[in-house]
Structures are given as C-alpha cells and as structure tokens.
XYZ file of C-alpha atoms in Angstrom:
522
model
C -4.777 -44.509 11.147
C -3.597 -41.056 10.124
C -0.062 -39.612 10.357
C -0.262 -36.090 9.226
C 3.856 -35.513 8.757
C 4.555 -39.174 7.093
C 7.653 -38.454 5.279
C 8.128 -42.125 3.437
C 5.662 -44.119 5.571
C 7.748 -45.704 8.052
C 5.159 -45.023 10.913
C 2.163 -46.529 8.509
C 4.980 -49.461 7.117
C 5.165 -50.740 10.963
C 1.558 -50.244 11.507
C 0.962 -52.669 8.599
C 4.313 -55.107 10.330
C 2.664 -54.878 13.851
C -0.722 -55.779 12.722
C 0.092 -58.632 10.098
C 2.172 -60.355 13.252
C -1.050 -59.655 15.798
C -2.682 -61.887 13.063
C -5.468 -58.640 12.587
C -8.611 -60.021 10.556
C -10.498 -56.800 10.215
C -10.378 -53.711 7.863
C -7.641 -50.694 7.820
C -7.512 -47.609 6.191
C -3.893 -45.854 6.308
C -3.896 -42.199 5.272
C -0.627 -40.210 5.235
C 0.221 -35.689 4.148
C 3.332 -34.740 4.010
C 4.410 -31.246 2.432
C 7.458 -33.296 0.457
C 6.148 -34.200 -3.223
C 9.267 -37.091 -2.903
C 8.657 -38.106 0.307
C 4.640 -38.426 -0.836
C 6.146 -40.681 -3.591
C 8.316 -43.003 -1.384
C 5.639 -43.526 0.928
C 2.839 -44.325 -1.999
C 5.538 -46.932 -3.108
C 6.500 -48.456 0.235
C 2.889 -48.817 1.783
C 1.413 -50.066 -1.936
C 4.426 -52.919 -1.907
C 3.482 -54.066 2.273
C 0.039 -54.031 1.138
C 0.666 -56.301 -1.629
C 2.949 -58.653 0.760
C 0.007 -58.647 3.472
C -3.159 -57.929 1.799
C -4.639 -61.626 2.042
C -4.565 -61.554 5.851
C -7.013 -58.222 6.328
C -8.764 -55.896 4.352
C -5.955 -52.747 3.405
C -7.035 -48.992 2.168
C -4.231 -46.186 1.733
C -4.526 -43.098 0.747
C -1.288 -41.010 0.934
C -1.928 -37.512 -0.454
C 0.595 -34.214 -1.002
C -0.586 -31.468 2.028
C 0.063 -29.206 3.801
C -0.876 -30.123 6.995
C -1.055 -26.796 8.524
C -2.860 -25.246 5.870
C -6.230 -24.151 6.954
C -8.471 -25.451 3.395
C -7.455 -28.989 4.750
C -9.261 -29.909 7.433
C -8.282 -32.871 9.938
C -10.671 -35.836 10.667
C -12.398 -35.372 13.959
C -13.119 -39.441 14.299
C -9.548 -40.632 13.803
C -8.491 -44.138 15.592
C -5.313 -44.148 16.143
C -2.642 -40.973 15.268
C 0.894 -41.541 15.005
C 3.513 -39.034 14.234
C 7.094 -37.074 13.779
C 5.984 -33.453 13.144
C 8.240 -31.212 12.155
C 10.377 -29.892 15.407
C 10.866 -25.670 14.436
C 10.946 -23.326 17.486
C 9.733 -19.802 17.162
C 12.674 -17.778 16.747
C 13.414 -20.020 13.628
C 9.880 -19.447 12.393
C 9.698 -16.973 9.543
C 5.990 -14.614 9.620
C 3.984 -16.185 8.021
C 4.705 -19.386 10.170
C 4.241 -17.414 13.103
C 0.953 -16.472 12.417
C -0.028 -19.566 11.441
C 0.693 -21.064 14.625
C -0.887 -17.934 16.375
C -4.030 -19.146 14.381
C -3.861 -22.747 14.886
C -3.498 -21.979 19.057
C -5.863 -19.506 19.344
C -6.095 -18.934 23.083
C -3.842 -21.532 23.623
C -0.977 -19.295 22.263
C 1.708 -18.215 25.190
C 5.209 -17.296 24.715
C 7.360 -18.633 21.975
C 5.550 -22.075 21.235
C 7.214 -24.613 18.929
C 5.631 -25.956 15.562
C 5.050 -28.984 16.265
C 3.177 -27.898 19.452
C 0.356 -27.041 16.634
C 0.680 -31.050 15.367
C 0.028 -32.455 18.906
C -2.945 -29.876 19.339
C -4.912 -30.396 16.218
C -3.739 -34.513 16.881
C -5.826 -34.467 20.245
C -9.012 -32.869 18.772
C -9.247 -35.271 15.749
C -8.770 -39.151 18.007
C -12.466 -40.586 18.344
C -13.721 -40.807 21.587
C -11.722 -44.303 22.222
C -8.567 -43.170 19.882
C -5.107 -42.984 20.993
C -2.200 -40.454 19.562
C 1.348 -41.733 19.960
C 4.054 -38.969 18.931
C 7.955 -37.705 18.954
C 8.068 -34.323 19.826
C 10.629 -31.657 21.859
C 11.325 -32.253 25.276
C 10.097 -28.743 25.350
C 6.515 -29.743 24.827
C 6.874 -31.544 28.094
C 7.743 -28.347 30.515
C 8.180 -25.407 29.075
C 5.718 -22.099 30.019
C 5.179 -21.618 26.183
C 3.165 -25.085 25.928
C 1.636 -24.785 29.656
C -1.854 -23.885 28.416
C -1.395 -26.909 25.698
C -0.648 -29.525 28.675
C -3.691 -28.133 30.664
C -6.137 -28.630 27.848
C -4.807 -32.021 26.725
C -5.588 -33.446 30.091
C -8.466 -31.812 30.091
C -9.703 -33.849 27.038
C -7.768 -37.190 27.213
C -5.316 -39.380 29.417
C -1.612 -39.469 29.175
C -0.953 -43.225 28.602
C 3.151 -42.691 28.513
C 6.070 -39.972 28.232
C 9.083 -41.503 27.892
C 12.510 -39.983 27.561
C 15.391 -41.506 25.656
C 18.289 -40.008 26.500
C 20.875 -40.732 23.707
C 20.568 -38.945 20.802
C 21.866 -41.839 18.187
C 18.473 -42.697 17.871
C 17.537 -39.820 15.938
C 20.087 -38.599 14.331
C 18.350 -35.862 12.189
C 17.528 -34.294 15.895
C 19.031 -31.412 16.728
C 17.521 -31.163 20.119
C 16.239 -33.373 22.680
C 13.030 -35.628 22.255
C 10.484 -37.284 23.881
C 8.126 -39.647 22.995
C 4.313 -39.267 24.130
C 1.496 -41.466 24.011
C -2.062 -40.190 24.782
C -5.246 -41.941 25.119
C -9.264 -40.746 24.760
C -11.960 -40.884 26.929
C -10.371 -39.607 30.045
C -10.194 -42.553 32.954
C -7.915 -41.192 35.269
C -5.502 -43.751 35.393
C -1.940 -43.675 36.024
C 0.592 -42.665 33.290
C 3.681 -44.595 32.453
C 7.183 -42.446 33.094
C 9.804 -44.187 30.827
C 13.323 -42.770 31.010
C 16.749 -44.040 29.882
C 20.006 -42.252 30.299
C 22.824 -40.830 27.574
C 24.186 -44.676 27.026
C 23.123 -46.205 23.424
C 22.525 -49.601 24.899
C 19.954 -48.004 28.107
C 18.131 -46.912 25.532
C 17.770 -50.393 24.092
C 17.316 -51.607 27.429
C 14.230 -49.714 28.279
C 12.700 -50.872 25.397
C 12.738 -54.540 25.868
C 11.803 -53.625 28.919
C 8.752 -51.988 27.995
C 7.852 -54.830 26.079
C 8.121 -57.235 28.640
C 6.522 -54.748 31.168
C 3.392 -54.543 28.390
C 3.335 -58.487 27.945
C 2.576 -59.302 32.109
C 0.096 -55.922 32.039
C 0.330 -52.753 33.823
C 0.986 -52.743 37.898
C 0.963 -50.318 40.090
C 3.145 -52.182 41.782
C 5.630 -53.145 39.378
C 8.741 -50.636 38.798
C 11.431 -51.302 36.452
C 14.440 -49.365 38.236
C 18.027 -50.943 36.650
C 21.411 -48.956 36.037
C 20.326 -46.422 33.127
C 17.071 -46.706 32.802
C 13.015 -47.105 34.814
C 9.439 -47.352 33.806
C 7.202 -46.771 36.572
C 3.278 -45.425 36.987
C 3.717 -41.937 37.901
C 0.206 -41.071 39.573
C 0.767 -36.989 39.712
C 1.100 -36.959 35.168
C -2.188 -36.337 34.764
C -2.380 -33.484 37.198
C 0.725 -31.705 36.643
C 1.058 -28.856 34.094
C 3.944 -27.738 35.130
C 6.539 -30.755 33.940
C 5.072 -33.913 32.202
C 9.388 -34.623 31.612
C 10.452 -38.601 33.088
C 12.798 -38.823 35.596
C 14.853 -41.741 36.647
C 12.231 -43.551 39.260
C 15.567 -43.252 41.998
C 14.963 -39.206 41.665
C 11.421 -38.812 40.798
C 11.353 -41.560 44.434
C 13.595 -38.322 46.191
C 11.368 -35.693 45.099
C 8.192 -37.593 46.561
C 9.891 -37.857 49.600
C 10.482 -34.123 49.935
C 7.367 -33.260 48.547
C 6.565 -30.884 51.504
C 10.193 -29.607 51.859
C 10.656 -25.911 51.317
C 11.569 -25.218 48.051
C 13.716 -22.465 46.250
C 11.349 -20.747 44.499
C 9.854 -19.989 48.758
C 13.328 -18.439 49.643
C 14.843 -16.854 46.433
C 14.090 -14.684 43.788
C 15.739 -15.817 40.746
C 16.654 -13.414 38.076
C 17.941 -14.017 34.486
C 21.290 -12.729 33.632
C 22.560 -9.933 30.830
C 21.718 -10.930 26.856
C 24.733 -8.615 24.800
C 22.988 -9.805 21.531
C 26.839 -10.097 20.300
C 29.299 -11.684 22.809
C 32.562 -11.091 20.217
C 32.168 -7.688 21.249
C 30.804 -7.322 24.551
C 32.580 -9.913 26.207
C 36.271 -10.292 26.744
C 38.958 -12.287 28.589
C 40.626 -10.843 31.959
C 43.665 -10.898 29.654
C 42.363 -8.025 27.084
C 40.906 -6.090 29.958
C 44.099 -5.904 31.224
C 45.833 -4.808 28.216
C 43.201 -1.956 27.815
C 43.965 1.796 29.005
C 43.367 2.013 32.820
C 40.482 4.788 32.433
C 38.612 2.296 30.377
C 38.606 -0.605 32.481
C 36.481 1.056 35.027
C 33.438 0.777 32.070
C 33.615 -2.988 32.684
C 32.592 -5.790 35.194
C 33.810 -9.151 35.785
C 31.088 -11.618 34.260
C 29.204 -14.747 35.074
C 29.897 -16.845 32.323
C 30.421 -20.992 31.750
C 34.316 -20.777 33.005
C 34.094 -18.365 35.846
C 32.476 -20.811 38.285
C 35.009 -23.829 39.498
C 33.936 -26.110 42.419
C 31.890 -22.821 43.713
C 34.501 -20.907 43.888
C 34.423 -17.734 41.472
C 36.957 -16.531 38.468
C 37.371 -13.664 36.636
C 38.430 -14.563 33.775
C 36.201 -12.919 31.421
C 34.802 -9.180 31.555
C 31.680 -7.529 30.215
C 30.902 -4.076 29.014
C 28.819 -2.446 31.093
C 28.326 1.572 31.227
C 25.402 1.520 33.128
C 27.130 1.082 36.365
C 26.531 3.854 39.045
C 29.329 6.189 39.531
C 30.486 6.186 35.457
C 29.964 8.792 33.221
C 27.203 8.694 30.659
C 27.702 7.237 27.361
C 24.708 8.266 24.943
C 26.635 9.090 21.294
C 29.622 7.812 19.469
C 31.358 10.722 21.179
C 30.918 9.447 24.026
C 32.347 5.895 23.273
C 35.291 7.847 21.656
C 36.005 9.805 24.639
C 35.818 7.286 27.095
C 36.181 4.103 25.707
C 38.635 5.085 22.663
C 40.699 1.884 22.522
C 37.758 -0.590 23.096
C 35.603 1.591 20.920
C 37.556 1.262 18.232
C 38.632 -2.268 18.385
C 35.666 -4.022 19.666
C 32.441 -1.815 18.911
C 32.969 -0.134 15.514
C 34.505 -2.786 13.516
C 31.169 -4.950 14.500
C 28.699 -1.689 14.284
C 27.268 -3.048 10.831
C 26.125 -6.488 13.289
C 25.085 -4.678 16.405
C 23.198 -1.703 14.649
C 21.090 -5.354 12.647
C 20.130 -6.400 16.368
C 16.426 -6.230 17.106
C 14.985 -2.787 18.818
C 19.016 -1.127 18.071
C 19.172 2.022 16.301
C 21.943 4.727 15.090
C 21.782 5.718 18.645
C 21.771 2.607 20.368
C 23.665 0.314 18.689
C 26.610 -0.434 21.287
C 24.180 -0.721 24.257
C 23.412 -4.758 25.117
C 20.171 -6.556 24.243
C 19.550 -6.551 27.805
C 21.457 -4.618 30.464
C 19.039 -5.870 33.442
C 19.117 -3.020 35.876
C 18.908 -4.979 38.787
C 22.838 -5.288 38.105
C 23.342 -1.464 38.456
C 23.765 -1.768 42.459
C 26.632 -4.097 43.717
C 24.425 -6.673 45.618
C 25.838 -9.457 47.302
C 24.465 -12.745 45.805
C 24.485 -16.499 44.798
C 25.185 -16.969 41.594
C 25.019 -19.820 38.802
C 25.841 -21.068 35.152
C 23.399 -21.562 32.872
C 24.144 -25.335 32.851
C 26.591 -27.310 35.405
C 25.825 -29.101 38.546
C 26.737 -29.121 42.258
C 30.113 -26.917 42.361
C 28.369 -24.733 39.854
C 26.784 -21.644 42.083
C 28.738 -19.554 44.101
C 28.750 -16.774 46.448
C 29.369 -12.898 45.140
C 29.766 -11.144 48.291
C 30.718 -7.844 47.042
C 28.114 -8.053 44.090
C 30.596 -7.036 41.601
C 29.912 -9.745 39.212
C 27.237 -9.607 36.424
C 25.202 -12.464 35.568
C 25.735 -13.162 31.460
C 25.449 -16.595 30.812
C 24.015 -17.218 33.755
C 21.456 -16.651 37.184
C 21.620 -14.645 40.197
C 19.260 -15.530 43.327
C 18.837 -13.077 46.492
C 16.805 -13.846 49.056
C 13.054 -13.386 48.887
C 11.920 -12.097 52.264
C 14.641 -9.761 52.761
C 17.384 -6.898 51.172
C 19.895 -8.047 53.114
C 21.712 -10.740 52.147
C 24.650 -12.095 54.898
C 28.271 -13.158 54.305
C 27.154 -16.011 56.904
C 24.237 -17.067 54.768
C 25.229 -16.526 51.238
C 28.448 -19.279 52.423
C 26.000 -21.744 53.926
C 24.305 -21.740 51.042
C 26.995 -21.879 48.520
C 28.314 -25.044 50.808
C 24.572 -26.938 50.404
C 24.757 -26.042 46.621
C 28.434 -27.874 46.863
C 27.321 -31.273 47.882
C 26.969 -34.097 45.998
C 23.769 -34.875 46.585
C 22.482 -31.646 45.342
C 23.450 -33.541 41.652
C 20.275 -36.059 43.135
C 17.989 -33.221 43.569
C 19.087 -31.520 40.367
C 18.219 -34.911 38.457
C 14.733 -34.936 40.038
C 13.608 -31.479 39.062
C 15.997 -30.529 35.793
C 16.927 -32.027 32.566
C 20.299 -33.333 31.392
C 21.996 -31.753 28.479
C 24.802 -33.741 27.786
C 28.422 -34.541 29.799
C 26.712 -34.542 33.013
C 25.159 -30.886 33.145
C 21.749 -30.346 33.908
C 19.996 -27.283 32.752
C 19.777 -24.527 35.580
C 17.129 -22.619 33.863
C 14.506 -20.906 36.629
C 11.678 -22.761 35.862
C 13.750 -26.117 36.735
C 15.465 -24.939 39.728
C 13.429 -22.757 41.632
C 11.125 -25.922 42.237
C 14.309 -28.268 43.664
C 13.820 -28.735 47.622
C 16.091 -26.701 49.904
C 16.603 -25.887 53.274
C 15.723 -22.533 54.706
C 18.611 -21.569 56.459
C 16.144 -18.505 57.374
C 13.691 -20.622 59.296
C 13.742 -19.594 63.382
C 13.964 -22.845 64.034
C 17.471 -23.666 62.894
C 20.094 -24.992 64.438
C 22.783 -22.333 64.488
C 25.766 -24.342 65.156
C 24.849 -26.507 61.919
C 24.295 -22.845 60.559
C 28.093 -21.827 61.830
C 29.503 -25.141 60.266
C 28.060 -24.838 56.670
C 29.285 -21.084 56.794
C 32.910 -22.193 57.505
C 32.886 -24.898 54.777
C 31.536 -22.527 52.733
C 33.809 -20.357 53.140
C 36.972 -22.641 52.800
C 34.905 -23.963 49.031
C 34.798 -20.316 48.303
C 38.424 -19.550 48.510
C 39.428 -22.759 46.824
C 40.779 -24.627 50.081
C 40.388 -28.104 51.255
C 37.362 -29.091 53.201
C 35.898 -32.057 54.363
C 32.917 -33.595 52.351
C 32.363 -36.023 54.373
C 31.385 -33.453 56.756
C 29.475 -31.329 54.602
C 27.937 -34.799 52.922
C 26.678 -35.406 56.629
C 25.514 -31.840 57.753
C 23.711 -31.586 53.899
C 21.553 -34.755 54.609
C 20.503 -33.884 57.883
C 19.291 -30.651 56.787
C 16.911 -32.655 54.048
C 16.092 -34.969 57.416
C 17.513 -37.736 55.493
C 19.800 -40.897 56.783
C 22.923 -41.045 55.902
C 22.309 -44.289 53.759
C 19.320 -43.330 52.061
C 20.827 -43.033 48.837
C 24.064 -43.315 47.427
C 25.894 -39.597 46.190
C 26.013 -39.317 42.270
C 23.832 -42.379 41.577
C 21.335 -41.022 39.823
C-alpha cells in the first residue's frame, strides 16, 4: 500500500486499524513520501507505534521515506496494490514555473488548459495499481468536470473502472480545504460495471449520514436495484460514469433521476451561444457604483456602460447599479494615450486610473501604452445586442432579458440565440419567464454544482448542457408562446405575476405532470 503525499500517516494508520479489525493473517508492506522532513517524522513514529500494538496478528513492513513525489529521479512502483491518497490541491495560476513545467512533463499529451497539481498525483496513481489494484483518493471537484482534466478522465477509463465518486458537500470535514472536494475510488482490470454516485448536501450531519449509509449499503452488497435517496443525501449505481468524460461530479439521485428523464430534451447548448463576460484585471478601478457615475462630469459618462455584475440581477429583473469603463463602444472617440484619458475622461482619469497605474501597468500582456485598457474587452459587446443575460453564480431569478443590449456582461454570461441574429422582445421574455421558475433550480441541480447559500455555478460548460425548451421549434404552441412572453414581461419590470401559472405552463413545456416532482426539493 503506497500513499505518495502521506503527511503523518493517517491514511497508512487506518489501513493498519481496518485490517487488524478484518482479523488480516497475511503480510503488508506500507510505504509513505511526503516532501515535509516533519511530517516524514510523525508518520515514521505513528505507523512504528500501530505496528508495535498490532504486529502479532500479521506480518507488518513500513518504509516511510523523505520525497519528492513529483520529482522525476524517483520513480513510482508500477505493481502497487492498493493507492490511497490527499495530494496536494494547487491550481495553475498558483503554480510558480518550474511547477508548471513539471506538470507539463508529468501530462505529456494529456496536458490541456490550466490542469491542477494534483491532477499529476491521480495520473501517475492509475499507471502504478497492479492489474487487480485499486486507488482511492481526495481530490478537487475540478478533477471531476472541468475541460482542463477531460483528456485525464478519458484515459483513466480507458485503463481502469470507476468504483465510486462521491461528493460531500460540507466543508467541516476538511477544514484545511479551500475549495470543494471529492472523493474517488478507482479499480483495475476494467469490467464494465456500474459506478457508485455518492452525494450529500451542505448539512454537517448529511454528510455523516451518507456514510453510515455507505457502510450499510457495502455490508448487504452492491444492487442495481438498491438506491439510497433520503433528505440530504443518495448513493445509487450510475450506469453512464464510465462513459462520460464530460462530468464524473454526483448528483442528488432526485436530479441525476430528472436529467435521465430528459435525456433527449433539447438542450441549451442546441439553441444558444453562450459567451463569457468582460475580465478588467482590476475591478477597484474599472468598475463603479451608479452612484459615482452619476457624480462624474456628463461628457464622461458616455465612456461607460451599465454592467452585469452579482447585484444587478433581482428575481430576473435587471439593475444598474454598477457601471463599467468601456471606450470601445461604437460612436466614442478613440482613447489610445494618456492624452487621451486626460481629455476625455479627466475626472475619472485622475481619480480612478492613475492613482492605480503602478497595478494595472503589473497586469499580464499591459504596457506603457495599454495600461488602462481591460484584460478583456470582448468585442462582441461593441454592438448593443439584445440578449439574456446571467450571474456568474445564482439560480432561477438569476438571468434576465437586455432588450436594448446596453448592458455588458462582467461578472457574468450573455446567451443569443444560435440559429439566428435576431433576437425578439417576444422570445427573449419567454425565455427569461422559463429561466424564472422554480423548477429551473431542479434542472440547475442536475447539471451544475453548488457553491454555497444555495447558488449553483452558471459557468458554460454546466449550463449549456441543462434541458430547455425551444421556443424556436415550428411546432410550438403559440398561445403558450404569448403567455410566457406576458409573464415575462411583468418578471422583467418587477410586477406581480402568477407562479402558479408560470409553474404550470414551465412543466408542460418539459412534458412533465404537474406532480412529478416537488419545486425546490432538490
């Protein structure tokens, strides 16, 4: 048994527990590297004590050694039984050069994107099991879905079976985690079974839940048949795991249940075209309230728009409450020197841009002449399009409809419609209504992650594959067409509507009874 990060042991010390209570008669060998001279020292001390306490009931060998685990003149077993582990979680903009190409070099063609370190961990982990080994790790939820670890998930299951993924949703349980985990457990040869989905909401005590749970679940055997679905958490045999590259992440078994069932629904990736919004690379000085706008000279304000962010979307219906600075907006003079910024911009210039030059000049591809320009202007933006629009993270009540396309995306999405420029007052409304429902939280769940007080993340690569109607379709019916555009329009000015309406309209659209499933309980 080999855990290449070990820290002080405590994966090898319950290794040793588990077996000694199995009543194990045969012959172990425990080998632990860790980087941490300390750590290397606690876990020589720990695992040399348990194998004192144990050592009568089976044959004990440890060797815990000071490595780098990463570093290329230390090679990994290939014929390793069992690998458990808690690599070191660093993502790629935190990586300094030398770690970068050292994970460039440990991926080889397996390198996409911005990959995280421990990505490296699970890789060499899979190529050094035996051919009946298993490797059981905590790792980023990351690992499970994001495009920089797609080619990873593709050759995994092209070597060896995922036995579970499980997602523990409160982060109490490690507390040294500064972002979201998941716990994997892979098995070799390949047999095609089914993988276990375990997943337990935000509360401490779901978390505990699932776990017993699992444990009982593991005593009677696997089942096909036999789904653990309570209040909070569900283990379930997910037969699509091992042939999905896109997302390996658990859902509750209520949403990943809804997703099945609309399995050949249209989804939003077929009708929109989502596009990231604006990165300023500095938002003290490119973003600023409605309230500092206002307080500007009147020839300035024209250099700014009103701006997606977190606070300007309220139960669909848009704000302005915060600006953004953006020159490149048709009809505007040109601002290419310092000059320039004076000239036009004096006030703003001199209060927002130069006192913060010495940051914005340090930004990444700025220069003397650049230096007050954003990260990322996106010049899709230029033109006034009408569009949906979304928050990075929220739920239902979090997209609405820009109609006169004044508003640029920042910390946030804008979708237009695929198959066509135009994009109608009519449809834009219907849409915005569907995106108000409560059920759309339901669908959310299914295809998105939570990131804490109820929001899910509304990232592209989650979204675009949540089922949706086509409102485009020939086929519709218009009068359900004419009553989400009304609704929608009464959610977009802020007015009363009624959901019970729009609940039943919503539903129907999906082809879906009424009492199929209850709104919000996922």
């Amino acid at each position: 048994m080999f855990d290449p990060a070990c820290g002080s042991g405590v994966f090898l010390k319950e290794v040793l527990r588990q077996l000694s209570l199995k009543n194990y008669q045969g012959k172990v060998r425990l080998e632990g590297w860790d980087i941490s001279p300390a750590a290397i020292d606690m876990a020589r001390f720990i695992l040399l004590y348990e194998k004192d306490q144990i050592s009568s009931k089976f044959s004990i060998d440890v060797e815990i050694c000071h490595r780098d685990s990463l570093d290329r003149t230390h090679q990994w077993s290939n014929d390793v039984d069992i690998i458990l582990m808690n690599p070191p979680f660093l993502s790629w903009n935190h990586m300094n050069k030398k770690q970068r190409e050292l994970v460039k070099e440990s991926l080889g063609d397996l390198m996409q994107k911005t990959p995280d370190l421990s990505s490296v961990f699970l890789w060499k982990g899979v190529k050094s099991i035996s051919s009946k080994g298993v490797i059981a790790c905590i790792l980023p939820t990351s690992i499970l879905d994001a495009q920089s670890h797609l080619k990873i998930r593709e050759s995994i299951l092209a070597q060896i079976d995922l036995y579970l993924v499980g997602k523990l949703g409160n982060d109490l349980l490690f507390s040294n985690a500064e972002i979201y985990t998941t716990i994997l457990v892979a098995q070799s040869p390949k047999n095609n079974k089914f993988a276990l989905s375990l997943w337990a909401d935000h509360k401490l005590e779901s978390s505990s839940a699932v776990l017993r749970a699992l444990r009982r679940y593991n005593y009677y055997g696997r089942d096909p048949f036999n789904v653990v679905d309570q209040n909070g958490f569900s283990i379930y045999e997910n037969p699509s795991l091992n042939d999905n590259l896109i997302s390996w992440s658990p859902r509750s078994y209520k949403a990943f249940n809804l997703l099945r069932q609309l399995e050949k629904f249209s989804k939003v990736k077929d009708i929109f075209k989502i596009r990231q919004g604006v990165l300023t690379g500095f938002k003290a000085a490119f973003l600023l309230s409605k309230e500092t706008i206002e307080a500007l000279p009147k020839k300035e304000r024209k250099f700014f728009r009103p701006a997606i962010v977190t606070e300007s979307i309220s139960n669909s219906h848009l704000l302005d409450v915060s600006y953004v600075f953006y020159p490149n907006s048709k009809d505007l003079p040109k601002i290419d020197s310092e000059n320039d910024l004076d000239k036009y911009v004096e006030a703003y210039y001199q209060t927002y841009l130069l006192p913060n030059k010495s940051k914005l000049i340090s930004r990444s591809r700025k220069s003397e002449n650049t230096w007050w320009t954003l990260n990322e202007y996106r010049a899709w933006q230029v033109d006034r399009k009408p569009k949906l629009v979304s928050t990075c993270f929220g739920k239902a009540g979090s997209f609405a409809w820009d109609g006169s396309g004044d508003y640029v995306a920042v910390q946030g999405y804008a979708w237009f419609l695929k198959k066509s420029n135009i994009f109608s007052e009519k449809l834009g409304l219907a849409y915005t209504a569907i995106l108000s429902c409560p059920f759309i939280n339901n669908l959310l769940a299914s295809v998105s992650n939570h990131v804490g007080r109820g929001q899910l993340d509304l990232s592209i690569r989650y979204i675009e594959n949540m089922p949706i109607p086509d409102l485009t379709a020939s086929n519709l019916d218009l009068d359900t067409l004419e009553s989400l555009y009304k609704i929608g329009g009464l959610i977009s000015s802020g007015e009363d509507f009624d959901d019970r309406a729009l609940n039943e309209l919503v539903l129907s659209l999906y082809q879906l009874q009424s009492n199929t499933i209850s709104l919000l309980e996922l």
